[in-house]
Amino acid sequence: AGFIKSPLSQKRLAQDSVELYCEAVGSPIPELQWWFEGAEPNDTAAQLWDGARQDRVKINATYNLHSTSTVSVANLTGEDSGTYECRASNDPDRNHLSRSPKVKWIRSQANVFVIERPDIKTQVSSDSGKVHLSCNLSASNLVVTGHEWVHGDKVLHSDSEAGALTTYTIEGKAEEHSGVYECVYKASPEVRGQVNISVPPQVVPYKKSEHGNEGDTGVLTCKSPSFPPVSSWYWYKNGQGPESPPRRPQPIVNGSGRHIIKSGGNKTELRILKLSIEEDSGDYHCNASNALGFGGAAVGLRVRSRLAALWPFLGIVAEVLVLVTIIFIYEKRRKPDEVLDDDDGGSAPLKSNATNHKDKNVRQRNAN
């Protein structure tokens, strides 16, 4: 057996996780094992197994064309510092209780250093339409080579300054930029601090006004993109939303009558089955609450008759009928004039004949 990939030594912060990888080849395919020896002088090596250390240790192994194995340790503590050893052997007697294997286990080691997580003091302040974020790293032996500010997957700022204090300024109000921000200290290992911009729910409707036909299902939707997430959603009819829970009127109950409410995280949806013009038309309020307060928005619902869609068509038909009637009346009035014109045209040849006879008599007299 022989190693083609060995585990690498790493530095990690307490409460983080570490993963080590090992890969070996041989014929037959070798078995892989993981062993650990603590950093204390009196510690001895002991084999690791999947689920050890209160299920913080996970071991995955595959034996196909060659052997691969990964050991991961979650929620690291100082006791996880030490030497991790990957052992490989394909000797048939490798696990025999009385016979020694002819070929010894080959070994590949890596050291894991678990460093106490340094304290990071964070602060959020706002003034003049700006939000200021700051992180201050407590005294530590880490060598800082730069900083980053991250929001989600987006890097907002990066520098190569060496210092315990780092700041970032956001243009705008806190309500417009709430969320989770991270200050990252570029060091070995990397250190991250979390800065939260927290505000009451900023509720906005998907549409300020919704329309539905009588007998159909109406859907009203609200969302709150702010942080922290909404803990409770409430729907009220005709703008009867609360200013605070003690004065809250009776909300619409999910499953009551024709109402179905589906809420999850920062979104809520109210469905009204078999819309009625008399009962369901009006204004609705979607209200939300979180640890910092309350917020709400209004959504108007207009229910139309089922025949409402026919009115444009009926209007077009009416216009066509009026136009046809006008043309018909106009044609009826034109017909007598056209008959008179035909009679005048019939008498014209008689005048022409009289003229011809007169000319003929004139020629005969001249001839005499």
mmCIF file of N, CA and C in Angstrom, residues 208-220 235-239 252 256-260 270-285 299-305:
data_model
loop_
_atom_site.group_PDB
_atom_site.id
_atom_site.type_symbol
_atom_site.label_atom_id
_atom_site.label_comp_id
_atom_site.label_asym_id
_atom_site.label_seq_id
_atom_site.Cartn_x
_atom_site.Cartn_y
_atom_site.Cartn_z
ATOM 1 N N LYS A 208 -50.408 46.872 -4.471
ATOM 2 C CA LYS A 208 -51.225 47.685 -3.583
ATOM 3 C C LYS A 208 -52.711 47.465 -3.818
ATOM 4 N N SER A 209 -53.062 46.994 -5.018
ATOM 5 C CA SER A 209 -54.465 46.741 -5.324
ATOM 6 C C SER A 209 -54.575 45.479 -6.160
ATOM 7 N N GLU A 210 -55.458 44.571 -5.733
ATOM 8 C CA GLU A 210 -55.686 43.328 -6.447
ATOM 9 C C GLU A 210 -57.123 43.299 -6.957
ATOM 10 N N HIS A 211 -57.330 42.615 -8.092
ATOM 11 C CA HIS A 211 -58.657 42.484 -8.676
ATOM 12 C C HIS A 211 -58.975 41.007 -8.874
ATOM 13 N N GLY A 212 -60.226 40.664 -8.682
ATOM 14 C CA GLY A 212 -60.664 39.287 -8.879
ATOM 15 C C GLY A 212 -62.098 39.246 -9.354
ATOM 16 N N ASN A 213 -62.448 38.178 -10.031
ATOM 17 C CA ASN A 213 -63.807 38.003 -10.525
ATOM 18 C C ASN A 213 -64.639 37.251 -9.492
ATOM 19 N N GLU A 214 -65.889 37.579 -9.456
ATOM 20 C CA GLU A 214 -66.807 36.947 -8.524
ATOM 21 C C GLU A 214 -66.802 35.434 -8.730
ATOM 22 N N GLY A 215 -66.656 34.699 -7.628
ATOM 23 C CA GLY A 215 -66.635 33.237 -7.693
ATOM 24 C C GLY A 215 -65.249 32.645 -7.831
ATOM 25 N N ASP A 216 -64.243 33.453 -8.200
ATOM 26 C CA ASP A 216 -62.869 32.965 -8.312
ATOM 27 C C ASP A 216 -62.169 33.047 -6.956
ATOM 28 N N THR A 217 -60.878 32.694 -6.939
ATOM 29 C CA THR A 217 -60.069 32.777 -5.724
ATOM 30 C C THR A 217 -59.201 34.029 -5.765
ATOM 31 N N GLY A 218 -59.282 34.844 -4.723
ATOM 32 C CA GLY A 218 -58.451 36.037 -4.618
ATOM 33 C C GLY A 218 -57.204 35.763 -3.803
ATOM 34 N N VAL A 219 -56.071 36.316 -4.241
ATOM 35 C CA VAL A 219 -54.790 36.088 -3.562
ATOM 36 C C VAL A 219 -54.163 37.441 -3.234
ATOM 37 N N LEU A 220 -53.907 37.684 -1.943
ATOM 38 C CA LEU A 220 -53.248 38.892 -1.475
ATOM 39 C C LEU A 220 -51.917 38.491 -0.835
ATOM 40 N N TRP A 235 -53.557 39.041 9.526
ATOM 41 C CA TRP A 235 -54.365 39.677 8.472
ATOM 42 C C TRP A 235 -55.653 40.239 9.084
ATOM 43 N N TYR A 236 -56.043 41.436 8.616
ATOM 44 C CA TYR A 236 -57.265 42.093 9.102
ATOM 45 C C TYR A 236 -58.031 42.644 7.903
ATOM 46 N N LYS A 237 -59.339 42.722 8.073
ATOM 47 C CA LYS A 237 -60.218 43.242 7.018
ATOM 48 C C LYS A 237 -60.492 44.716 7.256
ATOM 49 N N ASN A 238 -60.523 45.482 6.148
ATOM 50 C CA ASN A 238 -60.892 46.897 6.183
ATOM 51 C C ASN A 238 -59.965 47.732 7.057
ATOM 52 N N GLY A 239 -58.678 47.403 7.008
ATOM 53 C CA GLY A 239 -57.693 48.239 7.689
ATOM 54 C C GLY A 239 -57.798 48.247 9.186
ATOM 55 N N ILE A 252 -58.136 37.766 11.018
ATOM 56 C CA ILE A 252 -58.689 36.696 10.193
ATOM 57 C C ILE A 252 -58.001 35.392 10.590
ATOM 58 N N SER A 256 -60.774 29.744 8.545
ATOM 59 C CA SER A 256 -62.131 30.154 8.919
ATOM 60 C C SER A 256 -62.892 30.598 7.676
ATOM 61 N N GLY A 257 -64.084 30.073 7.498
ATOM 62 C CA GLY A 257 -64.887 30.451 6.337
ATOM 63 C C GLY A 257 -64.184 30.106 5.045
ATOM 64 N N ARG A 258 -63.980 31.124 4.245
ATOM 65 C CA ARG A 258 -63.342 30.932 2.938
ATOM 66 C C ARG A 258 -61.914 31.464 2.917
ATOM 67 N N HIS A 259 -61.296 31.639 4.083
ATOM 68 C CA HIS A 259 -59.967 32.241 4.173
ATOM 69 C C HIS A 259 -58.898 31.185 4.463
ATOM 70 N N ILE A 260 -57.819 31.247 3.685
ATOM 71 C CA ILE A 260 -56.667 30.377 3.884
ATOM 72 C C ILE A 260 -55.423 31.264 3.944
ATOM 73 N N LEU A 270 -52.694 35.550 1.734
ATOM 74 C CA LEU A 270 -54.092 35.340 2.107
ATOM 75 C C LEU A 270 -54.876 34.955 0.864
ATOM 76 N N ARG A 271 -55.529 33.784 0.918
ATOM 77 C CA ARG A 271 -56.379 33.323 -0.178
ATOM 78 C C ARG A 271 -57.834 33.378 0.267
ATOM 79 N N ILE A 272 -58.662 33.958 -0.584
ATOM 80 C CA ILE A 272 -60.098 34.044 -0.318
ATOM 81 C C ILE A 272 -60.817 33.254 -1.410
ATOM 82 N N LEU A 273 -61.506 32.189 -1.009
ATOM 83 C CA LEU A 273 -62.176 31.314 -1.964
ATOM 84 C C LEU A 273 -63.547 31.866 -2.322
ATOM 85 N N LYS A 274 -63.959 31.631 -3.575
ATOM 86 C CA LYS A 274 -65.292 32.004 -4.059
ATOM 87 C C LYS A 274 -65.624 33.451 -3.693
ATOM 88 N N LEU A 275 -64.903 34.358 -4.332
ATOM 89 C CA LEU A 275 -65.035 35.782 -4.034
ATOM 90 C C LEU A 275 -66.472 36.271 -4.157
ATOM 91 N N SER A 276 -66.847 37.145 -3.230
ATOM 92 C CA SER A 276 -68.173 37.755 -3.218
ATOM 93 C C SER A 276 -68.006 39.269 -3.279
ATOM 94 N N ILE A 277 -68.802 39.922 -4.154
ATOM 95 C CA ILE A 277 -68.706 41.376 -4.296
ATOM 96 C C ILE A 277 -69.104 42.063 -2.993
ATOM 97 N N GLU A 278 -70.170 41.585 -2.372
ATOM 98 C CA GLU A 278 -70.688 42.243 -1.172
ATOM 99 C C GLU A 278 -69.797 42.010 0.046
ATOM 100 N N GLU A 279 -69.244 40.800 0.207
ATOM 101 C CA GLU A 279 -68.542 40.452 1.440
ATOM 102 C C GLU A 279 -67.036 40.690 1.394
ATOM 103 N N ASP A 280 -66.426 40.565 0.224
ATOM 104 C CA ASP A 280 -64.970 40.532 0.169
ATOM 105 C C ASP A 280 -64.324 41.802 -0.364
ATOM 106 N N SER A 281 -65.050 42.645 -1.061
ATOM 107 C CA SER A 281 -64.453 43.881 -1.563
ATOM 108 C C SER A 281 -64.070 44.779 -0.403
ATOM 109 N N GLY A 282 -62.930 45.444 -0.502
ATOM 110 C CA GLY A 282 -62.487 46.354 0.543
ATOM 111 C C GLY A 282 -60.990 46.338 0.720
ATOM 112 N N ASP A 283 -60.536 46.907 1.822
ATOM 113 C CA ASP A 283 -59.107 47.004 2.123
ATOM 114 C C ASP A 283 -58.733 45.983 3.196
ATOM 115 N N TYR A 284 -57.554 45.363 2.997
ATOM 116 C CA TYR A 284 -57.032 44.385 3.945
ATOM 117 C C TYR A 284 -55.668 44.880 4.442
ATOM 118 N N HIS A 285 -55.354 44.539 5.687
ATOM 119 C CA HIS A 285 -54.064 44.895 6.266
ATOM 120 C C HIS A 285 -53.296 43.628 6.608
ATOM 121 N N VAL A 299 -53.665 46.417 1.469
ATOM 122 C CA VAL A 299 -53.887 45.872 0.129
ATOM 123 C C VAL A 299 -55.368 46.007 -0.182
ATOM 124 N N GLY A 300 -55.677 46.655 -1.293
ATOM 125 C CA GLY A 300 -57.065 46.803 -1.707
ATOM 126 C C GLY A 300 -57.513 45.651 -2.586
ATOM 127 N N LEU A 301 -58.721 45.158 -2.338
ATOM 128 C CA LEU A 301 -59.282 44.071 -3.145
ATOM 129 C C LEU A 301 -60.565 44.560 -3.801
ATOM 130 N N ARG A 302 -60.637 44.472 -5.119
ATOM 131 C CA ARG A 302 -61.826 44.853 -5.882
ATOM 132 C C ARG A 302 -62.365 43.611 -6.581
ATOM 133 N N VAL A 303 -63.599 43.269 -6.253
ATOM 134 C CA VAL A 303 -64.227 42.080 -6.834
ATOM 135 C C VAL A 303 -65.174 42.529 -7.938
ATOM 136 N N ARG A 304 -65.003 41.971 -9.127
ATOM 137 C CA ARG A 304 -65.817 42.329 -10.288
ATOM 138 C C ARG A 304 -66.831 41.234 -10.576
ATOM 139 N N SER A 305 -67.934 41.645 -11.207
ATOM 140 C CA SER A 305 -68.938 40.678 -11.630
ATOM 141 C C SER A 305 -68.373 39.803 -12.740
#
